[in-house]
Short mmCIF file of C-alpha atoms in Angstrom, two decimals:
data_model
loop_
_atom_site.label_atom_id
_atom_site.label_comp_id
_atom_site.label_asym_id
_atom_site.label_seq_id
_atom_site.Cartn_x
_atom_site.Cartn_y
_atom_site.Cartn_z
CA UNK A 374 27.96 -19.51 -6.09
CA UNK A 375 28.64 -16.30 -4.41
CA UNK A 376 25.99 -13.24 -5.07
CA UNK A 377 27.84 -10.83 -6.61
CA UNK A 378 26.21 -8.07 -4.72
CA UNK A 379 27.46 -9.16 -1.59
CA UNK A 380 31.40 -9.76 -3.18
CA UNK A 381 30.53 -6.04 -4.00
CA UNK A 382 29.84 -4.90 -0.08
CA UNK A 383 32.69 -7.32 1.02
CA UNK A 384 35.12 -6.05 -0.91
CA UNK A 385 34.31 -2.76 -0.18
CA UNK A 386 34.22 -2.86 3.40
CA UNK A 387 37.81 -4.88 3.04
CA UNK A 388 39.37 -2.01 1.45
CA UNK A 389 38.15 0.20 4.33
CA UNK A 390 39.18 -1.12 7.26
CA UNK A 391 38.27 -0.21 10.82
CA UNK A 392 34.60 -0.09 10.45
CA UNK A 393 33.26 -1.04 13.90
CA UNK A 394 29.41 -0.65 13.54
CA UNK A 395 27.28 -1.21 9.79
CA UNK A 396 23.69 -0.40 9.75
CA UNK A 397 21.70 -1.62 6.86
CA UNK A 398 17.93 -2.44 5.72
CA UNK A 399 16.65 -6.08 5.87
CA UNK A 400 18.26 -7.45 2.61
CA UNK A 401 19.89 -10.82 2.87
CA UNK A 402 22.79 -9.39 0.59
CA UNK A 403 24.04 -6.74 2.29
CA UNK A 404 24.30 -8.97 6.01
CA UNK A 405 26.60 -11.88 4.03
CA UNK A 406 28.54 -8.73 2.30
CA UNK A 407 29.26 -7.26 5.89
CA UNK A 408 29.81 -10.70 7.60
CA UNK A 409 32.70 -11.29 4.97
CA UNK A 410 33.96 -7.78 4.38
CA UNK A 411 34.03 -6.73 8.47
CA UNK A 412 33.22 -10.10 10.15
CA UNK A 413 34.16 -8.11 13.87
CA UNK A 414 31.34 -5.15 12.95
CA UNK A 415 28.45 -4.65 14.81
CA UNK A 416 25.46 -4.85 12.10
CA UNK A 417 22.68 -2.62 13.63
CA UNK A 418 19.06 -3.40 11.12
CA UNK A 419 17.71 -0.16 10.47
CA UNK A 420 14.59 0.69 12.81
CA UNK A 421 12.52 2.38 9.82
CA UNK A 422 13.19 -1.08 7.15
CA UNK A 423 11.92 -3.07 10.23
CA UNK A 424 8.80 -1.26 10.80
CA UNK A 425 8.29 -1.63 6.86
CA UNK A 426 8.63 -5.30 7.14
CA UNK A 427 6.15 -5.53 9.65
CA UNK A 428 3.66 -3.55 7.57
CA UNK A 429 4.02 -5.85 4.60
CA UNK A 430 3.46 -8.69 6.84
CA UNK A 431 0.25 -7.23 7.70
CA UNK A 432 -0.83 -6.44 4.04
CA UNK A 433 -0.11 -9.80 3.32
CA UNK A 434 -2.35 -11.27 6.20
CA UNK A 435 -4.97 -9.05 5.40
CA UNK A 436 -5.05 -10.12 1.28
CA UNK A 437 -5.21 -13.66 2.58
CA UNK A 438 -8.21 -12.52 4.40
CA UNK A 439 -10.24 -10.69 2.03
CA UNK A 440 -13.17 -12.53 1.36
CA UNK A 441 -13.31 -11.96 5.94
CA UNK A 442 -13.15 -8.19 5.50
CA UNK A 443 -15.31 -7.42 2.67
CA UNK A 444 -17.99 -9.73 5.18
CA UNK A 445 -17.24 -7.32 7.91
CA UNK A 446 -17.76 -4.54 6.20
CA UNK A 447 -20.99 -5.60 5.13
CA UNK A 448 -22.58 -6.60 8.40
CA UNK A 449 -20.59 -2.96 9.52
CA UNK A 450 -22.59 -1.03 7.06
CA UNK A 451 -25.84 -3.16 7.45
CA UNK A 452 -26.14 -2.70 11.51
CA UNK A 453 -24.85 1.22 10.33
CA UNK A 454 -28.09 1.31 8.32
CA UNK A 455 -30.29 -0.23 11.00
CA UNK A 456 -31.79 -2.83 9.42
CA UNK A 457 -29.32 -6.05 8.80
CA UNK A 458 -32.06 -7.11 6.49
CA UNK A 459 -32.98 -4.04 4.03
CA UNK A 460 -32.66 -3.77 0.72
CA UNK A 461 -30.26 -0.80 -0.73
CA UNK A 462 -31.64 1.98 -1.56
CA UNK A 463 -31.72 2.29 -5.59
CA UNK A 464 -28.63 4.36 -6.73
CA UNK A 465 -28.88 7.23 -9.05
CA UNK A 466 -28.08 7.10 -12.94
CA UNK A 467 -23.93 8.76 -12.17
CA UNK A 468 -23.34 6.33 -9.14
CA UNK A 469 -24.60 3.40 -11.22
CA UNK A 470 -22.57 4.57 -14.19
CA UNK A 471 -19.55 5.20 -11.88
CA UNK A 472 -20.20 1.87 -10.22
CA UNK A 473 -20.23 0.21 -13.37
CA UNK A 474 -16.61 1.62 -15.04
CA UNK A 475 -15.44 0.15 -11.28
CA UNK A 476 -16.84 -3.32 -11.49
CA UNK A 477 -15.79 -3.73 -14.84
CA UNK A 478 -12.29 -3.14 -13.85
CA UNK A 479 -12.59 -5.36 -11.15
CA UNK A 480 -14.15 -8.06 -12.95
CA UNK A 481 -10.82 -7.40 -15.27
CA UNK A 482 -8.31 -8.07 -12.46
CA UNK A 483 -10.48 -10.60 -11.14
CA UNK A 484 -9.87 -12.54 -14.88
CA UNK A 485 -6.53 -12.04 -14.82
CA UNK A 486 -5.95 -13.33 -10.97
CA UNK A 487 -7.81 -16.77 -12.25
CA UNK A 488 -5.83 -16.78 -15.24
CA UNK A 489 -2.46 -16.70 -13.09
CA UNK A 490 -3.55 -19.36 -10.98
CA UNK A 491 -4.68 -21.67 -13.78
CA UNK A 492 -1.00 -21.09 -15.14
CA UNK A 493 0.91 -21.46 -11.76
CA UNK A 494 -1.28 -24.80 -11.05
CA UNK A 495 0.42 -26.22 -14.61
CA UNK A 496 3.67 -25.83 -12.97
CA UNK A 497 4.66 -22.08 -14.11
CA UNK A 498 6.96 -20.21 -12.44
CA UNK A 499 6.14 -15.90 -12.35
CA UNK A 500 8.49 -15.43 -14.56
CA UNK A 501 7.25 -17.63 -17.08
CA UNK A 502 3.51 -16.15 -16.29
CA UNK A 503 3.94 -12.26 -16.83
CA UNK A 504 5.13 -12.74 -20.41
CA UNK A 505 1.34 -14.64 -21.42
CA UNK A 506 -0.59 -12.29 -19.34
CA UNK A 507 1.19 -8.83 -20.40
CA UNK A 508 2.33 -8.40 -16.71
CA UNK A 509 5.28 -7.27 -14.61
CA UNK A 510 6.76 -10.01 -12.43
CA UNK A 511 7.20 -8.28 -9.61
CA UNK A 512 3.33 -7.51 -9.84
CA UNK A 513 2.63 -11.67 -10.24
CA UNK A 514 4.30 -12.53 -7.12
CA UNK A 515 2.60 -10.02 -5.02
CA UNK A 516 -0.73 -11.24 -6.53
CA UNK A 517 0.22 -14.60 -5.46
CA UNK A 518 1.75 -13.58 -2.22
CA UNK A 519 -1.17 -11.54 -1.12
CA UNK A 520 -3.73 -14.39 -2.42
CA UNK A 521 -5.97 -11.96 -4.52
CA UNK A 522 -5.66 -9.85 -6.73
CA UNK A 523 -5.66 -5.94 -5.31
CA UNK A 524 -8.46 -3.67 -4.91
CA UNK A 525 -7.90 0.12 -6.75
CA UNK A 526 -9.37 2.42 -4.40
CA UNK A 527 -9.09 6.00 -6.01
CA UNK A 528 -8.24 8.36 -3.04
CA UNK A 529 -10.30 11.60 -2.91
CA UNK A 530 -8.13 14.02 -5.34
CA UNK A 531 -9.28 17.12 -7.08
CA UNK A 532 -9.02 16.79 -10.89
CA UNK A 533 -7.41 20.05 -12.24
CA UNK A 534 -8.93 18.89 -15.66
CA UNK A 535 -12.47 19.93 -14.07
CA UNK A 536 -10.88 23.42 -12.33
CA UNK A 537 -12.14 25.59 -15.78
CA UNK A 538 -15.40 23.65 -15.51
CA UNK A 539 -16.83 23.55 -12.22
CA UNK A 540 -18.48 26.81 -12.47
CA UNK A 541 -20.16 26.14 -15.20
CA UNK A 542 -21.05 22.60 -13.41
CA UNK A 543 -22.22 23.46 -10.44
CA UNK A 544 -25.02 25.87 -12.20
CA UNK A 545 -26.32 22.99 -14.06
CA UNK A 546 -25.93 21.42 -11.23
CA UNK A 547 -28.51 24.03 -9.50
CA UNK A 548 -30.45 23.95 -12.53
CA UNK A 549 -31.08 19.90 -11.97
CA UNK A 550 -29.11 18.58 -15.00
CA UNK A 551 -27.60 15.78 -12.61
CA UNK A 552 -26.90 13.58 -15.58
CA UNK A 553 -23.43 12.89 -15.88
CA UNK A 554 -23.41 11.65 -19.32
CA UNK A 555 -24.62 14.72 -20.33
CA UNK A 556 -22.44 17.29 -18.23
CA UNK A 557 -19.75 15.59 -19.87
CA UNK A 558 -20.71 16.01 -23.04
CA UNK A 559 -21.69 19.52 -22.66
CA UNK A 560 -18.21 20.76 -21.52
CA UNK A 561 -16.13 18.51 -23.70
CA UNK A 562 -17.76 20.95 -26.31
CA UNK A 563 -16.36 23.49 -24.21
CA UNK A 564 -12.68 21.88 -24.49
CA UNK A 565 -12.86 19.49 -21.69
CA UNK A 566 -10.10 16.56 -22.40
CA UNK A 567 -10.58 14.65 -19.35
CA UNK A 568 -12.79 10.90 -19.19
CA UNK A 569 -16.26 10.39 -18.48
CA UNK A 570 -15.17 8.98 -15.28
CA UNK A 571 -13.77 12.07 -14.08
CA UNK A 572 -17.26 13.72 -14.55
CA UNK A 573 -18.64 11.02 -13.03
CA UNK A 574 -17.08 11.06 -9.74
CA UNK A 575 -17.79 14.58 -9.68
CA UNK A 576 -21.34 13.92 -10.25
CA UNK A 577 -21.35 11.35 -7.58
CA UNK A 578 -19.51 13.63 -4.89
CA UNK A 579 -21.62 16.38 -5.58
CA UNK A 580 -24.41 14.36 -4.93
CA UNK A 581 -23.01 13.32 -1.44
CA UNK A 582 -22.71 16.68 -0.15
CA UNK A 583 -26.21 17.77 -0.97
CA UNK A 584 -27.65 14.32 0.42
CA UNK A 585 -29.81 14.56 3.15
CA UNK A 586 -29.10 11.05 4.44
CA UNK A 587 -27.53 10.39 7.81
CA UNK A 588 -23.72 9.75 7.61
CA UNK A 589 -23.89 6.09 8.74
CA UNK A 590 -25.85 5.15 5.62
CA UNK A 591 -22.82 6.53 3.18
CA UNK A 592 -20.22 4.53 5.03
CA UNK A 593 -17.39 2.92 3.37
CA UNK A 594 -15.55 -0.39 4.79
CA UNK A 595 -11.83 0.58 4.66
CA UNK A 596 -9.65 -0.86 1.96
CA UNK A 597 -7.45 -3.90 2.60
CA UNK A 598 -4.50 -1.44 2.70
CA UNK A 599 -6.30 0.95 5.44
CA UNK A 600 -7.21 -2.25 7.35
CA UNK A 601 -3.72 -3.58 7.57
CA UNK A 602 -2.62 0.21 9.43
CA UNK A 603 -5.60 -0.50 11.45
CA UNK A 604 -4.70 -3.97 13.02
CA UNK A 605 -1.17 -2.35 14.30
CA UNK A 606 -3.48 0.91 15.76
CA UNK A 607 -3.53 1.33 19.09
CA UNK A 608 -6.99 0.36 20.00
CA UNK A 609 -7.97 3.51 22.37
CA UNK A 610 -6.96 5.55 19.86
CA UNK A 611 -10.01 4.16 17.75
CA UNK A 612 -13.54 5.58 17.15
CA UNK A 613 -16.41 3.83 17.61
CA UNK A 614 -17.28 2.68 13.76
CA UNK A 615 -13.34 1.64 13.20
CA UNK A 616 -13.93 -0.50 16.97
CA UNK A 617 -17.00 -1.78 15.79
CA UNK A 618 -15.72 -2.62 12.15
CA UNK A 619 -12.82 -4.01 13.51
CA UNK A 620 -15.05 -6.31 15.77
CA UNK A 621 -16.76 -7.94 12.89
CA UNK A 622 -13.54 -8.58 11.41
CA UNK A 623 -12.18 -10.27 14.26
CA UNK A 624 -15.44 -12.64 14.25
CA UNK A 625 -14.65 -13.79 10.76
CA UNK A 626 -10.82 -14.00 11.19
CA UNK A 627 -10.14 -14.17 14.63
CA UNK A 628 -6.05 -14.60 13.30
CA UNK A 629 -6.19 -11.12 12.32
CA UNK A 630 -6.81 -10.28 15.89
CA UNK A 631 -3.77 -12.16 16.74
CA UNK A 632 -2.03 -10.79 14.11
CA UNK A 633 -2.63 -7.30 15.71
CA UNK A 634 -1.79 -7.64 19.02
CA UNK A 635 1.73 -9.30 17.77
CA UNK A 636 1.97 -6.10 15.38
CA UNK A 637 1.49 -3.81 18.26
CA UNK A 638 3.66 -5.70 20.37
CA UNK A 639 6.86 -5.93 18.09
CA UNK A 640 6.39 -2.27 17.06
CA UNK A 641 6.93 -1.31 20.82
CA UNK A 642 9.79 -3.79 21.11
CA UNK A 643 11.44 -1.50 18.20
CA UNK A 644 10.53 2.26 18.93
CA UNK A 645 12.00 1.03 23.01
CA UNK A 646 15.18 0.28 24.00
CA UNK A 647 14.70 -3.12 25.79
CA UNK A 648 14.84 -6.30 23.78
CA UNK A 649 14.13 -8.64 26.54
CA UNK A 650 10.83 -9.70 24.85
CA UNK A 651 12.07 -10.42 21.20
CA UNK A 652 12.91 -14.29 21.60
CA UNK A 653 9.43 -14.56 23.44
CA UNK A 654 7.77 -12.08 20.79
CA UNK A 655 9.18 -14.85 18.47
CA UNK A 656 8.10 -18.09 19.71
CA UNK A 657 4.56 -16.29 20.12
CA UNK A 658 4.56 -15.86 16.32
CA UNK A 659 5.54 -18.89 15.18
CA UNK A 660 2.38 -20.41 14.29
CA UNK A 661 0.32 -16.69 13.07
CA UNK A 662 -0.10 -14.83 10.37
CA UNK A 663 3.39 -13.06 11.07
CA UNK A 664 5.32 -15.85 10.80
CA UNK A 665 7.47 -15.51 7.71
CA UNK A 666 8.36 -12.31 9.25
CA UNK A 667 8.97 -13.83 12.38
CA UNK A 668 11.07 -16.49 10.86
CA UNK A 669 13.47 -13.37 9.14
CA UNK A 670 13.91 -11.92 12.54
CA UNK A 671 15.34 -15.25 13.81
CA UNK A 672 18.16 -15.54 11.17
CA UNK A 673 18.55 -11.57 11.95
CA UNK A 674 17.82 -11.57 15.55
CA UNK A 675 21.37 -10.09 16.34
CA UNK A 676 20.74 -6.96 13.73
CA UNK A 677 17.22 -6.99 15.39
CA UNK A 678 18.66 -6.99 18.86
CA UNK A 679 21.42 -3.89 18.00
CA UNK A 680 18.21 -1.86 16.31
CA UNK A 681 16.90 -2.05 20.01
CA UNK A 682 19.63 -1.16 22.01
CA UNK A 683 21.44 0.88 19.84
CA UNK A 684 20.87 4.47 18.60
CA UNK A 685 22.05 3.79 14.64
CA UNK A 686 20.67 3.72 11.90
CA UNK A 687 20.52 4.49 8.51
CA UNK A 688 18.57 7.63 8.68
CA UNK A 689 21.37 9.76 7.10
CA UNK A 690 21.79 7.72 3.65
CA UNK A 691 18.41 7.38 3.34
CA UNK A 692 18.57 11.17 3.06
CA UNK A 693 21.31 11.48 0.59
CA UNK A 694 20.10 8.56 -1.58
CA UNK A 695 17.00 10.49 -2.00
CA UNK A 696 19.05 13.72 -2.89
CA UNK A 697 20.68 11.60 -5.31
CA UNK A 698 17.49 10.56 -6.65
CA UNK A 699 16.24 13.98 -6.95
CA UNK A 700 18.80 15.45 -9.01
CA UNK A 701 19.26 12.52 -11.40
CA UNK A 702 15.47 12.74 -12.12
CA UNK A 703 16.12 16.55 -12.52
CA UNK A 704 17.98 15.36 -16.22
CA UNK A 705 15.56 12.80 -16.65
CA UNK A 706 17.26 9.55 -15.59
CA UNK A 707 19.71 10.35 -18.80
CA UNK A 708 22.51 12.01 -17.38
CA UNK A 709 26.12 9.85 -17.64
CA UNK A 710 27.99 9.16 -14.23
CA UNK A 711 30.34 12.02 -14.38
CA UNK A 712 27.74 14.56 -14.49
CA UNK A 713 25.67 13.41 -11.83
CA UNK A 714 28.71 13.09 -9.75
CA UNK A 715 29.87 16.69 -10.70
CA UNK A 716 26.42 17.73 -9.68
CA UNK A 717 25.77 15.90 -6.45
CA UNK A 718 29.23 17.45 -5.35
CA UNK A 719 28.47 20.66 -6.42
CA UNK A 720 25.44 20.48 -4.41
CA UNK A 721 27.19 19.62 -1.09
#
């Protein structure tokens, strides 16, 4: 049976004939809608969707990989340290506190990524998963997809809960009350709503700027995320821990490796204007990490081809879908169709 979406886009474009160029993202929808609706159109995938593919792709080769990265970033930060063979150095009472709250989590998602496989091993589809485990979908199949489940990195943010209470922080900070337990306690007397996580990462980072240990002894591995950007990097453009870190990597999955140079090699083929290397780029990635993404380029190749050669793209609606966006969260995602039409004119 038809997708419905796609009648949609065909019958759309029939009622406006004339069009002689479409471009679109990557969905499978909208290239059967225009194929039916303005079969003599040029379809022209959009540039930005395509480079967005290709970053997935890598995310996903990278989660299949884990268990290789978090090796290379231990043998990164053991030859950092200068001894492949020393013990760490004992943490203090925050970090271990800190470290704690985080390996609890983990050891939480870790449960739950078992749990999903022990269900999709009795024959269970995602759907029928997310309802026992209390999870989206969505969130299921990119568990499965990426073959783990993901690491939660916090990224360095200031908490404006703390703003009223880092004065008073850092001077029992100076004072040597490095506990965290207790700073917490202390200002949540003071009206502090925040968690004792949030004073612990304080804690921790304040104790990382007054360290007197070299830098290469507080290095972190990057996350799987960070190491997927990495791979598609140009490598001069690298310093000398992320070439070195990248090295080990490469040693325990040399198909990463692979993986980047194809990454590197399609993004050129899309930010130029000559597609004479996409079939080859193609065959090349048949049998690597990229090659579900290489197989969705074949069945788009002629979209691929136009996103070369051609200057379109869908740049402009982007821009007004996110206008649109922005002014029905403006009510709240309750405003009726009339009004947000009313207002999206008005703003024109």
């Amino acid at each position: 049976m038809p997708d419905r979406n796609a009648d949609t886009v065909a019958s759309w474009l029939e009622r406006h004939p004339g069009i002689e160029v479409i471009a679109r993202d990557r969905a499978g929808v909208y290239a059967e809608g225009a194929r039916r609706g303005a079969p003599d159109a040029t379809q022209v995938a959009d540039r930005w969707h395509l480079l967005q593919n290709l970053g997935e792709a890598l995310r996903l080769a990278v989660g299949r990989h884990r268990k290789a990265v978090s090796a290379a970033g231990k043998a990164m930060a053991s030859e950092m340290a200068g001894n492949a063979e020393a013990e760490p150095e004992p943490p203090e009472e925050t970090s271990t506190k800190l470290d704690g709250l985080r390996r609890s989590r983990r050891d939480q998602r870790s449960e739950l990524y078992a749990e999903i496989l022990d269900l999709r091993e009795a024959g269970l589809s995602p759907r029928q998963i997310a309802p026992r485990i209390g999870m989206n979908v969505r969130t299921v199949e990119r568990w499965l997809a990426a073959g783990g489940e993901p690491e939660h990195r916090r990224p360095p943010a200031r908490s404006v809960l703390m703003d009223p209470f880092r004065d008073y922080l850092e001077k029992r900070w100076q004072v040597g009350q490095h506990n965290g337990l207790q700073l917490w306690t202390e200002i949540k007397r003071r009206g502090f709503e925040g968690s004792r996580a949030t004073v612990y990462r304080w804690t921790a980072a304040r104790k990382e700027r007054s360290s007197t240990a070299p830098p290469n002894s507080r290095w972190r591995p990057p996350s799987r995320l960070n190491c997927a950007c990495l791979l598609s990097e140009d490598p001069t453009s690298l310093d000398e821990q992320t070439e070195r870190f990248l090295c080990h990597l490469y040693e325990h999955a040399p198909q990463l490796a692979i993986a980047g140079e194809l990454a590197r090699r399609f993004a050129a083929l899309i930010r130029g204007d000559d597609d004479a290397g996409l079939e080859q780029w193609i065959a090349d990635t048949a049998d690597s990490e990229l090659a579900s993404l290489a197989a969705g380029i074949g069945r788009d190749i002629e979209a691929v081809r136009a996103a070369i050669t051609q200057p379109w793209s869908t740049s402009p609606v982007e821009g007004q879908i996110n206008r649109l966006k922005t002014i029905k969260r403006q009510m709240y995602g309750r405003s009726g169709y009339p009004l947000l039409r009313n207002r999206l004119l008005a703003a024109a």
